[in-house]
XYZ file of C-alpha atoms in Angstrom:
437
model
C -37.290 -1.435 10.899
C -36.462 -0.659 7.420
C -33.773 -2.115 5.514
C -31.607 1.330 6.173
C -31.912 1.334 10.058
C -31.395 -2.170 9.412
C -28.222 -1.196 8.175
C -27.318 1.903 10.859
C -27.966 -0.579 13.769
C -25.398 -3.036 11.860
C -22.895 -0.496 12.176
C -23.099 0.914 15.692
C -22.417 -3.274 16.139
C -19.388 -2.985 13.542
C -18.185 -0.394 15.370
C -17.949 -1.910 18.072
C -16.549 -5.196 17.752
C -13.491 -3.355 15.092
C -12.981 -1.198 18.367
C -12.332 -4.740 20.661
C -10.126 -5.714 17.993
C -6.929 -4.192 19.191
C -4.197 -2.538 16.236
C -2.048 -0.313 18.654
C 0.501 1.486 15.554
C 3.106 3.070 17.487
C 5.186 3.273 14.648
C 7.821 1.347 15.303
C 7.990 -2.278 13.863
C 9.413 -3.586 17.285
C 6.293 -2.208 18.776
C 2.849 -2.065 17.584
C 0.335 -4.601 17.062
C -0.618 -4.566 12.988
C -4.134 -4.944 11.733
C -4.235 -8.679 10.570
C -6.961 -9.226 12.788
C -9.005 -6.016 11.847
C -7.889 -7.309 7.919
C -9.721 -10.623 8.153
C -12.279 -9.285 9.946
C -13.216 -7.123 7.160
C -12.439 -9.644 4.881
C -14.692 -12.408 5.765
C -17.500 -9.512 6.493
C -17.244 -8.854 2.770
C -17.078 -12.313 1.601
C -19.693 -13.311 3.907
C -22.420 -11.071 1.568
C -20.954 -11.832 -1.668
C -17.801 -9.472 -2.026
C -14.662 -10.496 -3.646
C -11.870 -8.611 -2.111
C -8.423 -8.199 -1.708
C -6.708 -8.787 0.890
C -3.282 -7.179 0.170
C -0.556 -7.912 2.486
C 2.300 -4.915 1.927
C 5.646 -6.543 3.839
C 6.561 -5.842 7.631
C 4.185 -7.780 10.245
C 0.908 -8.136 9.805
C 0.409 -5.344 7.940
C -2.720 -5.623 5.550
C -4.974 -4.076 3.491
C -8.811 -4.790 2.154
C -9.859 -3.023 -0.915
C -13.320 -4.947 -2.440
C -15.221 -3.123 -5.767
C -18.810 -2.888 -6.141
C -20.032 -2.360 -9.740
C -22.032 1.127 -10.630
C -25.296 1.057 -13.220
C -22.888 3.204 -15.429
C -19.494 2.258 -15.113
C -17.977 5.173 -17.499
C -18.065 6.870 -14.657
C -15.559 7.562 -13.057
C -15.110 5.871 -9.289
C -15.718 6.687 -6.049
C -13.438 5.770 -3.723
C -14.788 5.421 0.211
C -11.184 4.371 2.037
C -11.030 4.476 6.158
C -8.131 3.119 7.548
C -8.085 -0.015 10.403
C -5.225 0.964 12.684
C -5.202 3.417 15.894
C -2.977 5.362 18.062
C -1.470 3.282 21.600
C -3.955 4.156 24.747
C -2.781 3.882 28.450
C -6.431 2.035 30.147
C -5.168 3.409 33.687
C -6.540 7.394 31.944
C -9.394 5.655 30.925
C -12.942 5.645 32.334
C -13.529 2.395 29.884
C -10.851 -0.094 28.666
C -9.904 1.819 25.675
C -10.410 -1.734 23.869
C -13.973 -3.540 25.239
C -16.015 -1.255 22.826
C -18.864 -0.949 25.954
C -22.310 0.427 24.061
C -22.898 2.763 27.198
C -24.803 5.593 28.411
C -25.590 6.521 24.415
C -22.000 6.063 22.938
C -19.590 3.392 21.014
C -16.331 3.835 23.347
C -12.581 3.131 22.262
C -9.592 3.555 21.401
C -10.695 4.188 17.779
C -14.858 5.510 17.843
C -13.217 8.476 16.260
C -10.543 7.931 14.513
C -11.588 5.773 12.581
C -13.155 2.854 13.512
C -16.477 4.690 13.103
C -16.501 5.555 9.758
C -14.986 1.632 9.296
C -18.123 0.721 10.764
C -20.540 2.574 9.020
C -18.915 2.070 5.280
C -18.993 -1.485 6.558
C -22.853 -1.745 6.854
C -23.298 0.043 3.782
C -21.276 -2.394 1.666
C -23.083 -5.500 3.362
C -26.773 -4.054 2.927
C -25.962 -2.879 -0.922
C -24.319 -6.903 -1.707
C -27.084 -7.839 0.497
C -29.743 -5.961 -0.699
C -29.022 -5.845 -4.396
C -28.547 -2.378 -4.795
C -26.853 -0.883 -7.559
C -25.080 2.390 -7.142
C -25.229 4.781 -9.870
C -21.062 4.494 -10.612
C -19.165 2.310 -9.067
C -17.797 2.369 -5.634
C -14.623 1.590 -4.057
C -13.960 0.047 -0.202
C -10.856 0.134 0.829
C -9.441 -0.578 4.361
C -6.533 0.728 5.196
C -3.168 -0.276 7.371
C -0.616 2.371 8.763
C -2.566 5.393 8.450
C -1.531 6.782 11.960
C 2.153 5.697 10.982
C 1.830 7.924 7.765
C 0.781 4.517 5.346
C 4.476 3.413 4.240
C 2.209 -0.229 4.838
C -0.993 0.561 3.759
C -2.530 3.809 1.509
C 1.155 4.767 0.175
C 2.495 1.082 -0.134
C -1.215 -0.105 -2.344
C -0.443 3.700 -4.556
C 2.617 2.630 -5.845
C 2.847 -1.204 -5.992
C -1.024 -1.876 -7.099
C -2.748 1.516 -8.154
C -5.043 -0.796 -10.058
C -6.758 -2.007 -7.577
C -8.451 2.025 -7.833
C -8.237 1.797 -10.865
C -10.502 4.960 -13.047
C -11.928 6.491 -9.343
C -11.835 10.358 -10.048
C -13.216 11.109 -6.346
C -12.466 9.272 -2.679
C -14.056 10.549 0.832
C -12.247 9.431 3.983
C -12.720 10.835 7.516
C -12.210 14.394 9.457
C -15.101 15.847 7.509
C -18.899 15.930 7.268
C -19.071 16.141 11.025
C -21.422 18.616 12.932
C -20.604 22.272 14.419
C -23.417 23.616 16.260
C -22.457 27.576 16.498
C -25.944 28.683 18.658
C -29.648 26.916 19.470
C -30.931 27.221 15.709
C -27.674 27.295 14.052
C -25.558 23.465 12.963
C -23.646 23.431 10.241
C -21.663 20.411 9.027
C -18.164 20.902 7.735
C -16.408 18.999 4.695
C -13.018 19.142 4.616
C -11.666 20.299 1.378
C -8.098 20.982 2.743
C -5.131 19.294 4.788
C -2.059 21.045 5.517
C 1.481 19.517 4.202
C 2.642 16.979 7.658
C 7.035 17.156 7.482
C 8.181 14.805 10.759
C 11.661 16.040 10.985
C 14.720 14.588 13.435
C 16.871 17.816 14.118
C 20.908 16.783 15.156
C 23.401 17.951 16.917
C 26.748 17.084 17.567
C 29.357 17.817 20.085
C 32.763 17.146 21.868
C 31.474 14.212 24.237
C 33.211 13.772 27.537
C 33.339 13.400 31.590
C 30.188 14.878 33.100
C 32.375 16.684 35.442
C 34.449 18.741 33.309
C 34.071 22.124 32.043
C 32.551 22.037 28.503
C 31.377 24.309 25.530
C 30.588 22.333 23.018
C 28.006 20.345 24.281
C 25.516 18.803 22.197
C 22.807 18.923 24.455
C 22.939 22.693 25.546
C 22.995 23.403 21.779
C 20.000 21.287 20.684
C 17.878 22.563 23.691
C 18.592 25.963 22.777
C 17.362 25.258 19.208
C 14.462 23.063 20.198
C 13.877 25.927 22.252
C 14.311 28.738 19.838
C 11.625 26.759 17.195
C 9.169 25.896 20.213
C 8.632 29.466 21.241
C 8.576 31.160 17.398
C 5.406 31.570 15.665
C 4.974 31.294 12.112
C 2.742 34.294 10.532
C -1.051 34.617 10.400
C -1.716 33.344 5.983
C -5.742 33.079 5.462
C -5.967 30.070 2.606
C -8.950 30.164 0.330
C -10.655 27.378 1.670
C -10.139 28.937 5.348
C -11.989 32.212 3.569
C -14.223 30.134 2.761
C -15.498 28.948 6.007
C -15.008 31.740 7.998
C -17.489 33.664 5.487
C -19.767 30.844 5.717
C -19.964 31.209 9.021
C -20.517 35.278 9.513
C -23.577 34.360 6.980
C -24.751 31.815 9.243
C -23.697 33.585 12.810
C -23.298 37.109 12.315
C -19.817 36.816 13.817
C -17.028 39.067 12.139
C -13.607 37.342 11.661
C -11.718 40.831 11.688
C -7.604 40.181 10.368
C -6.728 42.068 12.904
C -7.471 39.803 15.624
C -8.154 36.811 13.730
C -7.297 34.606 16.470
C -9.391 36.449 19.147
C -12.227 35.923 17.206
C -12.003 31.838 16.645
C -12.285 31.230 19.719
C -15.209 31.974 19.609
C -15.701 29.063 17.781
C -16.547 27.264 20.736
C -15.286 23.405 20.624
C -13.495 23.361 16.732
C -11.578 26.439 17.530
C -8.745 24.566 17.981
C -9.222 22.616 14.652
C -9.672 25.389 12.415
C -6.634 27.953 14.315
C -4.022 25.374 13.994
C -4.946 26.092 9.828
C -4.057 29.865 10.428
C -0.659 28.762 10.325
C 2.345 26.617 10.441
C 2.993 25.152 13.104
C 6.632 23.274 13.837
C 5.828 21.245 17.365
C 8.984 19.779 19.317
C 7.837 15.843 20.859
C 10.751 13.801 21.765
C 13.665 14.503 22.996
C 17.243 12.063 22.808
C 20.702 12.130 24.250
C 22.904 10.444 26.160
C 23.132 6.848 27.715
C 24.654 7.561 31.150
C 23.813 10.653 33.900
C 28.197 11.700 34.304
C 29.153 10.926 30.516
C 28.029 14.237 28.273
C 27.116 12.642 24.665
C 28.571 13.412 21.241
C 24.865 14.157 19.007
C 21.595 14.778 19.973
C 18.193 14.888 18.259
C 15.571 16.111 18.845
C 11.797 14.770 16.774
C 9.212 18.023 15.265
C 6.001 17.502 14.310
C 5.780 20.257 11.670
C 2.903 21.155 9.740
C 2.937 23.242 7.123
C -0.321 25.422 5.005
C -0.544 25.121 1.478
C 1.469 27.042 -0.532
C 3.984 28.059 2.210
C 6.178 25.268 2.327
C 9.936 27.463 0.789
C 8.896 30.293 3.874
C 8.576 27.946 6.298
C 12.025 26.517 4.998
C 13.949 30.102 4.897
C 12.078 29.832 7.996
C 13.175 27.076 9.435
C 17.389 27.831 8.367
C 16.654 31.110 10.236
C 15.771 29.509 12.939
C 18.080 27.041 13.361
C 20.889 27.893 12.546
C 23.431 25.681 10.161
C 24.500 23.589 13.019
C 21.079 21.644 13.428
C 21.180 18.796 11.275
C 17.643 18.496 9.880
C 16.420 14.969 7.948
C 12.520 14.127 7.670
C 9.609 11.898 6.408
C 7.068 14.349 4.034
C 4.115 14.506 3.261
C 1.971 17.004 0.437
C -0.936 19.189 1.694
C -3.393 18.323 -0.352
C -6.688 21.039 -1.011
C -9.406 20.867 -3.445
C -12.276 23.475 -3.775
C -15.908 23.130 -2.035
C -18.161 22.816 -5.382
C -19.189 19.923 -7.843
C -21.888 17.173 -8.243
C -20.025 15.663 -5.250
C -20.564 18.716 -2.752
C -23.757 19.075 -4.028
C -25.101 15.181 -3.527
C -23.146 15.406 0.183
C -24.735 19.104 0.723
C -28.056 17.180 0.000
C -27.537 14.162 1.571
C -26.980 16.185 4.921
C -29.849 18.435 4.822
C -32.603 15.312 3.930
C -31.737 14.192 7.173
C -31.712 17.820 9.100
C -33.278 20.246 7.642
C -32.329 23.293 7.675
C -27.982 22.928 8.548
C -25.275 23.990 6.132
C -22.626 22.840 5.077
C -19.106 24.260 4.939
C -15.136 23.881 3.659
C -12.601 23.783 6.111
C -8.840 23.167 6.611
C -7.541 19.860 8.828
C -4.561 20.897 10.957
C -3.678 17.332 10.713
C -3.222 14.689 7.412
C -5.138 11.576 6.635
C -4.708 8.677 3.992
C -5.701 11.647 1.102
C -1.533 12.289 0.881
C -1.266 9.384 -0.913
C -4.353 9.094 -3.039
C -3.960 12.671 -4.383
C -0.934 11.160 -7.143
C -3.429 9.060 -8.465
C -5.197 12.290 -9.528
C -8.291 11.384 -7.183
C -10.132 14.357 -5.393
C -10.071 13.662 -1.967
C -12.760 15.076 1.035
C -13.450 13.975 4.214
C -17.415 13.328 4.402
C -17.385 11.139 7.565
C -20.863 12.673 8.348
C -22.296 12.630 11.890
C -24.780 14.167 14.216
C -23.118 15.113 16.919
C -24.492 17.050 20.559
C -23.545 20.140 20.901
C -21.565 20.249 23.908
C -19.235 17.342 22.300
C -15.712 18.549 22.471
C -15.289 16.156 19.619
C -11.528 17.486 17.954
C -10.399 16.561 22.176
C -11.495 12.964 21.095
C -9.659 12.454 18.241
C -6.105 10.794 20.197
C -7.736 11.766 22.924
C -8.492 9.528 26.596
C -12.447 8.755 26.520
C -12.874 8.458 22.641
C -16.100 7.503 22.090
C -19.136 8.129 19.203
C -22.601 8.668 19.914
C -24.072 5.940 19.290
C -27.360 7.821 17.084
C -24.370 9.514 15.114
C -23.512 6.542 13.451
C -26.822 5.844 12.647
C -27.073 9.058 11.255
C -24.352 8.909 9.597
C -25.539 5.966 7.773
C -28.593 7.102 6.332
C -26.954 10.005 5.476
C -24.291 7.944 3.492
C -26.662 5.844 1.709
C -27.883 9.235 0.172
C -25.356 10.469 -1.114
C -23.956 7.105 -2.765
C -27.091 6.223 -4.786
C -26.916 10.106 -5.872
C -24.149 10.768 -6.299
């Protein structure tokens, strides 16, 4: 077995072992588990092969990050940041076929919470980092490996904190790769493309608050906060924001047309996008802004009308659309609904340059005849924080996937899993890419 194949096998083991470490992030400091154990595991694996790692506590209970740098042949070139998050969203074991923190390797998959979001990429990155150090491999430029906390809650104790308080750890970095890109999409038997994330929608996690008059539940009430909030949430949840074609989405659809001959007429764009199969939900969510109510909070007793009612809304906003989005919110919600929010910006870059060429070459070397296409992610990543340092960001965590696997449905889903062969493929692609970038 070749050296890189040994690294590929190690990536499977590392991914499984990382999944076994519960790093559940509820977003609530009283209930989250934290990343400490996983960060200690990563730091130990890096130290074992000779890295001097920065083990950074970022405040909060058990919030830890690990950053290590591998010097390249040309220190004058901008460094490449490879970052991944250690935290995962919650999982209910009663809903799963296997325990979500088992890291089981069976039926050709590694199973568990984080298998695709994103302990698979963390495992591949860690395997590559160990492989290069073990064998004295010097990349063309500095590589910065970052294993981060709190991405699932916006990075307050991870990327955001590090960018604000420890920017020197990323000194010289000009480009970065991370999650939710580089995975294959099969359009037909002989047509496969690998989508590389070049853009992300902006995030606004918004709280709506309505005030009314408190009183006894048996009385007549015309100023009921719960009723007013329910009306506002219903209006917002049922609202359809306008269809907007961004440059990255246009380029993706044009590439699909070139590959397949499928047309995407603007007068039936959503119907045409539905032909994309499993990826259609992800692409469809990048055609317009969204505002999805997710939580309701009001009251403390069945016979007491509360004076305040609140709702949480997950808003995802296309690049360039924020002013128009706010105007629509004003019209939908009216003046009586208070709003407060946490906001993270959109990310957008172009699909060109030497780094993109290196990604494409590495993919084609392992999967001849395939194509690469840019796309926009409907969710968000830590790229939102790193762009503030002037870093150009891409989603590139390469995986060659079975044509019938609903990959996008596995993110935060039940029975999350990643194919073992896809992990091996990803390590080989990353090795080719990092040696030539």
